[in-house]
mmCIF file of C-alpha atoms in Angstrom:
data_model
loop_
_atom_site.group_PDB
_atom_site.id
_atom_site.type_symbol
_atom_site.label_atom_id
_atom_site.label_comp_id
_atom_site.label_asym_id
_atom_site.label_seq_id
_atom_site.Cartn_x
_atom_site.Cartn_y
_atom_site.Cartn_z
ATOM 1 C CA MET A 15 106.042 -108.976 78.989
ATOM 2 C CA PHE A 16 105.397 -105.554 78.940
ATOM 3 C CA THR A 17 108.665 -105.098 76.489
ATOM 4 C CA ARG A 18 106.951 -107.534 74.526
ATOM 5 C CA ILE A 19 104.102 -105.251 74.005
ATOM 6 C CA VAL A 20 106.246 -102.236 73.862
ATOM 7 C CA LEU A 21 107.833 -103.613 70.652
ATOM 8 C CA GLY A 22 104.987 -104.887 69.467
ATOM 9 C CA THR A 23 103.335 -101.898 69.136
ATOM 10 C CA ARG A 24 105.720 -100.553 66.240
ATOM 11 C CA TYR A 25 103.750 -102.773 64.003
ATOM 12 C CA ILE A 26 101.421 -99.985 64.205
ATOM 13 C CA ILE A 27 103.246 -97.992 61.694
ATOM 14 C CA LEU A 28 102.049 -100.359 58.992
ATOM 15 C CA LEU A 29 99.422 -98.094 59.066
ATOM 16 C CA PRO A 30 101.663 -94.999 57.687
ATOM 17 C CA VAL A 31 103.144 -97.455 55.773
ATOM 18 C CA ILE A 32 100.145 -99.029 53.757
ATOM 19 C CA GLY A 33 98.532 -94.977 53.940
ATOM 20 C CA SER A 34 101.785 -93.778 51.956
ATOM 21 C CA LEU A 35 101.758 -96.833 49.748
ATOM 22 C CA ILE A 36 98.059 -96.162 48.225
ATOM 23 C CA LEU A 37 98.665 -92.877 48.111
ATOM 24 C CA SER A 38 101.858 -93.109 45.992
ATOM 25 C CA ILE A 39 99.596 -95.492 43.617
ATOM 26 C CA ILE A 40 96.975 -93.008 43.723
ATOM 27 C CA THR A 41 99.809 -90.393 42.635
ATOM 28 C CA LEU A 42 101.035 -92.493 40.038
ATOM 29 C CA ILE A 43 98.012 -93.134 38.458
ATOM 30 C CA TYR A 44 96.773 -89.462 38.446
ATOM 31 C CA GLY A 45 100.230 -88.745 37.007
ATOM 32 C CA VAL A 46 99.713 -90.977 34.245
ATOM 33 C CA LEU A 47 96.186 -90.464 33.485
ATOM 34 C CA ALA A 48 97.006 -86.618 33.057
ATOM 35 C CA GLY A 49 100.020 -87.049 31.189
ATOM 36 C CA VAL A 50 97.725 -89.366 28.410
ATOM 37 C CA VAL A 51 95.105 -86.423 28.842
ATOM 38 C CA PHE A 52 97.727 -83.812 28.352
ATOM 39 C CA ALA A 53 99.282 -85.713 25.406
ATOM 40 C CA LEU A 54 95.765 -86.187 23.849
ATOM 41 C CA HIS A 55 95.182 -82.824 23.932
ATOM 42 C CA GLU A 56 98.625 -81.175 22.648
ATOM 43 C CA PHE A 57 98.124 -83.805 19.627
ATOM 44 C CA THR A 58 94.282 -82.353 18.650
ATOM 45 C CA HIS A 59 95.320 -78.717 19.732
ATOM 46 C CA VAL A 60 98.501 -77.597 18.325
ATOM 47 C CA ASP A 61 99.953 -74.679 19.317
ATOM 48 C CA LEU A 62 103.531 -74.216 17.923
ATOM 49 C CA THR A 63 103.675 -70.798 19.086
ATOM 50 C CA ALA A 64 106.285 -69.483 21.910
ATOM 51 C CA SER A 65 103.441 -69.387 24.246
ATOM 52 C CA GLY A 66 102.734 -73.131 23.231
ATOM 53 C CA SER A 67 105.774 -73.951 24.183
ATOM 54 C CA LYS A 68 105.746 -72.287 27.790
ATOM 55 C CA PHE A 69 102.714 -74.204 28.048
ATOM 56 C CA LEU A 70 103.985 -77.516 26.770
ATOM 57 C CA ALA A 71 107.314 -77.040 29.197
ATOM 58 C CA VAL A 72 104.982 -75.645 32.211
ATOM 59 C CA GLU A 73 102.871 -79.119 31.863
ATOM 60 C CA ASP A 74 105.617 -81.385 31.635
ATOM 61 C CA ILE A 75 107.261 -79.614 34.614
ATOM 62 C CA GLN A 76 104.277 -80.390 36.835
ATOM 63 C CA LEU A 77 103.643 -83.736 35.549
ATOM 64 C CA ILE A 78 107.411 -84.961 36.397
ATOM 65 C CA ASP A 79 106.218 -83.143 39.758
ATOM 66 C CA ILE A 80 103.910 -85.395 40.000
ATOM 67 C CA PHE A 81 105.724 -88.683 39.413
ATOM 68 C CA LEU A 82 108.331 -87.647 41.986
ATOM 69 C CA LEU A 83 105.638 -86.910 44.826
ATOM 70 C CA GLY A 84 104.412 -90.454 43.871
ATOM 71 C CA THR A 85 107.656 -91.536 44.297
ATOM 72 C CA VAL A 86 108.671 -90.111 47.489
ATOM 73 C CA LEU A 87 105.603 -91.433 48.925
ATOM 74 C CA TYR A 88 106.791 -94.947 47.691
ATOM 75 C CA ILE A 89 110.063 -94.525 49.276
ATOM 76 C CA ILE A 90 108.350 -92.817 52.746
ATOM 77 C CA ALA A 91 106.745 -95.913 53.010
ATOM 78 C CA LEU A 92 109.437 -98.292 52.071
ATOM 79 C CA GLY A 93 111.623 -96.146 54.518
ATOM 80 C CA LEU A 94 109.445 -96.384 57.563
ATOM 81 C CA TYR A 95 108.924 -100.204 56.869
ATOM 82 C CA ASP A 96 112.235 -100.312 56.713
ATOM 83 C CA LEU A 97 113.037 -98.544 60.087
ATOM 84 C CA PHE A 98 110.686 -99.717 61.876
ATOM 85 C CA ILE A 99 109.636 -103.111 60.856
ATOM 86 C CA ASP A 100 112.215 -105.187 58.792
ATOM 87 C CA ALA A 101 115.629 -103.429 59.011
ATOM 88 C CA HIS A 102 117.010 -106.353 56.144
ATOM 89 C CA LEU A 103 115.187 -105.377 53.418
ATOM 90 C CA ALA A 104 117.029 -105.902 49.658
ATOM 91 C CA LEU A 105 116.714 -101.602 49.074
ATOM 92 C CA PRO A 106 118.865 -100.186 46.652
ATOM 93 C CA SER A 107 122.542 -99.015 47.550
ATOM 94 C CA TRP A 108 121.008 -95.079 47.404
ATOM 95 C CA LEU A 109 117.979 -95.665 49.465
ATOM 96 C CA VAL A 110 119.322 -97.275 52.559
ATOM 97 C CA LEU A 111 118.257 -95.581 55.509
ATOM 98 C CA ARG A 112 120.317 -95.625 58.673
ATOM 99 C CA SER A 113 117.584 -93.048 60.772
ATOM 100 C CA PHE A 114 114.469 -91.595 60.842
ATOM 101 C CA GLU A 115 116.966 -88.087 60.312
ATOM 102 C CA ASP A 116 117.660 -89.829 56.699
ATOM 103 C CA LEU A 117 113.951 -90.157 56.006
ATOM 104 C CA LYS A 118 113.155 -86.364 56.782
ATOM 105 C CA SER A 119 115.968 -85.344 54.754
ATOM 106 C CA LYS A 120 114.494 -87.005 51.795
ATOM 107 C CA LEU A 121 110.739 -85.881 52.423
ATOM 108 C CA ILE A 122 112.443 -82.010 53.196
ATOM 109 C CA GLY A 123 113.840 -82.524 49.610
ATOM 110 C CA ILE A 124 110.959 -82.808 47.935
ATOM 111 C CA ILE A 125 109.325 -80.045 49.709
ATOM 112 C CA ILE A 126 112.038 -77.843 48.146
ATOM 113 C CA VAL A 127 111.441 -79.467 44.670
ATOM 114 C CA LEU A 128 107.744 -79.198 44.554
ATOM 115 C CA LEU A 129 107.664 -75.512 46.339
ATOM 116 C CA ALA A 130 110.435 -74.233 43.161
ATOM 117 C CA VAL A 131 107.881 -75.862 40.695
ATOM 118 C CA THR A 132 105.058 -74.660 41.754
ATOM 119 C CA PHE A 133 106.664 -71.268 41.764
ATOM 120 C CA LEU A 134 108.153 -71.573 38.782
ATOM 121 C CA ALA A 135 104.848 -72.560 37.259
ATOM 122 C CA ALA A 136 103.482 -68.966 38.331
ATOM 123 C CA VAL A 137 105.692 -67.233 36.976
ATOM 124 C CA VAL A 138 105.888 -68.882 33.717
ATOM 125 C CA ASN A 139 101.978 -68.428 34.064
ATOM 126 C CA TRP A 140 101.887 -64.614 35.369
ATOM 127 C CA ASN A 141 99.676 -62.051 33.831
ATOM 128 C CA GLY A 142 101.517 -59.106 35.153
ATOM 129 C CA LYS A 143 98.748 -58.379 37.261
ATOM 130 C CA THR A 144 99.124 -59.952 40.688
ATOM 131 C CA ASP A 145 101.626 -59.817 43.100
ATOM 132 C CA ILE A 146 104.279 -62.422 42.226
ATOM 133 C CA PHE A 147 106.984 -60.684 44.117
ATOM 134 C CA SER A 148 105.070 -61.243 47.579
ATOM 135 C CA LEU A 149 104.893 -65.147 46.058
ATOM 136 C CA GLY A 150 108.493 -65.327 45.721
ATOM 137 C CA ILE A 151 109.806 -63.784 48.747
ATOM 138 C CA GLY A 152 107.146 -66.009 50.466
ATOM 139 C CA THR A 153 108.655 -69.408 48.398
ATOM 140 C CA SER A 154 112.119 -68.006 48.795
ATOM 141 C CA LEU A 155 112.242 -67.677 52.566
ATOM 142 C CA ALA A 156 110.575 -71.490 52.889
ATOM 143 C CA LEU A 157 113.096 -72.630 50.444
ATOM 144 C CA LEU A 158 115.788 -70.922 52.328
ATOM 145 C CA ALA A 159 114.286 -72.423 55.979
ATOM 146 C CA LEU A 160 114.230 -75.864 54.441
ATOM 147 C CA SER A 161 117.833 -75.979 53.025
ATOM 148 C CA VAL A 162 118.674 -74.582 56.108
ATOM 149 C CA VAL A 163 117.244 -77.815 58.249
ATOM 150 C CA ASN A 164 117.982 -80.037 55.201
ATOM 151 C CA TRP A 165 121.739 -78.797 55.426
ATOM 152 C CA GLN A 166 121.685 -79.101 59.407
ATOM 153 C CA THR A 167 120.373 -82.803 59.506
ATOM 154 C CA ARG A 168 122.970 -83.830 57.128
ATOM 155 C CA LYS A 169 125.924 -81.977 59.054
ATOM 156 C CA ARG A 170 124.751 -83.670 62.299
ATOM 157 C CA GLN A 171 124.262 -86.940 60.368
ATOM 158 C CA ASN A 172 127.820 -86.929 58.904
ATOM 159 C CA SER A 173 128.954 -85.937 62.961
ATOM 160 C CA THR A 174 127.665 -88.639 63.732
ATOM 161 C CA ASP A 175 128.707 -91.239 60.831
ATOM 162 C CA ASP A 176 132.382 -90.142 61.318
ATOM 163 C CA SER A 177 132.085 -90.343 65.219
ATOM 164 C CA SER A 178 131.324 -94.347 64.799
ATOM 165 C CA LYS A 179 134.260 -94.907 62.546
ATOM 166 C CA PRO A 180 137.480 -96.083 63.929
ATOM 167 C CA GLU A 181 140.441 -93.692 63.887
ATOM 168 C CA ASP A 182 143.119 -94.040 61.521
ATOM 169 C CA ASN A 183 146.723 -94.033 63.079
ATOM 170 C CA GLY A 184 147.825 -94.526 60.380
ATOM 171 C CA ALA A 185 149.475 -97.819 60.293
#
C-alpha cells in the first residue's frame, strides 16, 4: 500500500509540467507580439544606416532568443512529463529523454545560448563608457563552467550508454 502511495506522488510533477507549459505559451506569445511591434516600428521608422542595421541584427537575435526560450520551456514540460508520468509519449527522436541528465543537458545548452546572446547584445550596444571587459570575463567564466558541466554530463551519459550495450565479439 505504501508503495502505491509513493508511486502516486510522481503526479506532483504535473505542477511544474503545467507551469512550464504556461510559461512556454506566454513566452512564445510575447515573442510574436514583440516581433509584430518591432516590425511595425521598423517599417514606420526606416533607418538604412550601419547603426540601423546593427540595431536590426541585435533585435532579431534577441527575438529568436525569446522563441528559443519558449521552445525550451516546452521541451522541459514534455521532458518532465515523459520522465515522470508517461514514458510512452510519441516524441521526435531528437527529443527522446532517457534520464533526468538528458533534460538537464538540454537546459544547460539553452542557458549557454542565452548568456551568449545577452553578451552579444551588450557588445553591439556598447557606448564605450561602461566596463564591458568585466562583463565579458564574467560571461566567459559562466559559459566555460556550464560548458564543462554539459560536457561531463554527456560524457557520463555516453559511458553509461556504452556499458549497457552488449559486447561485440566480432562474430
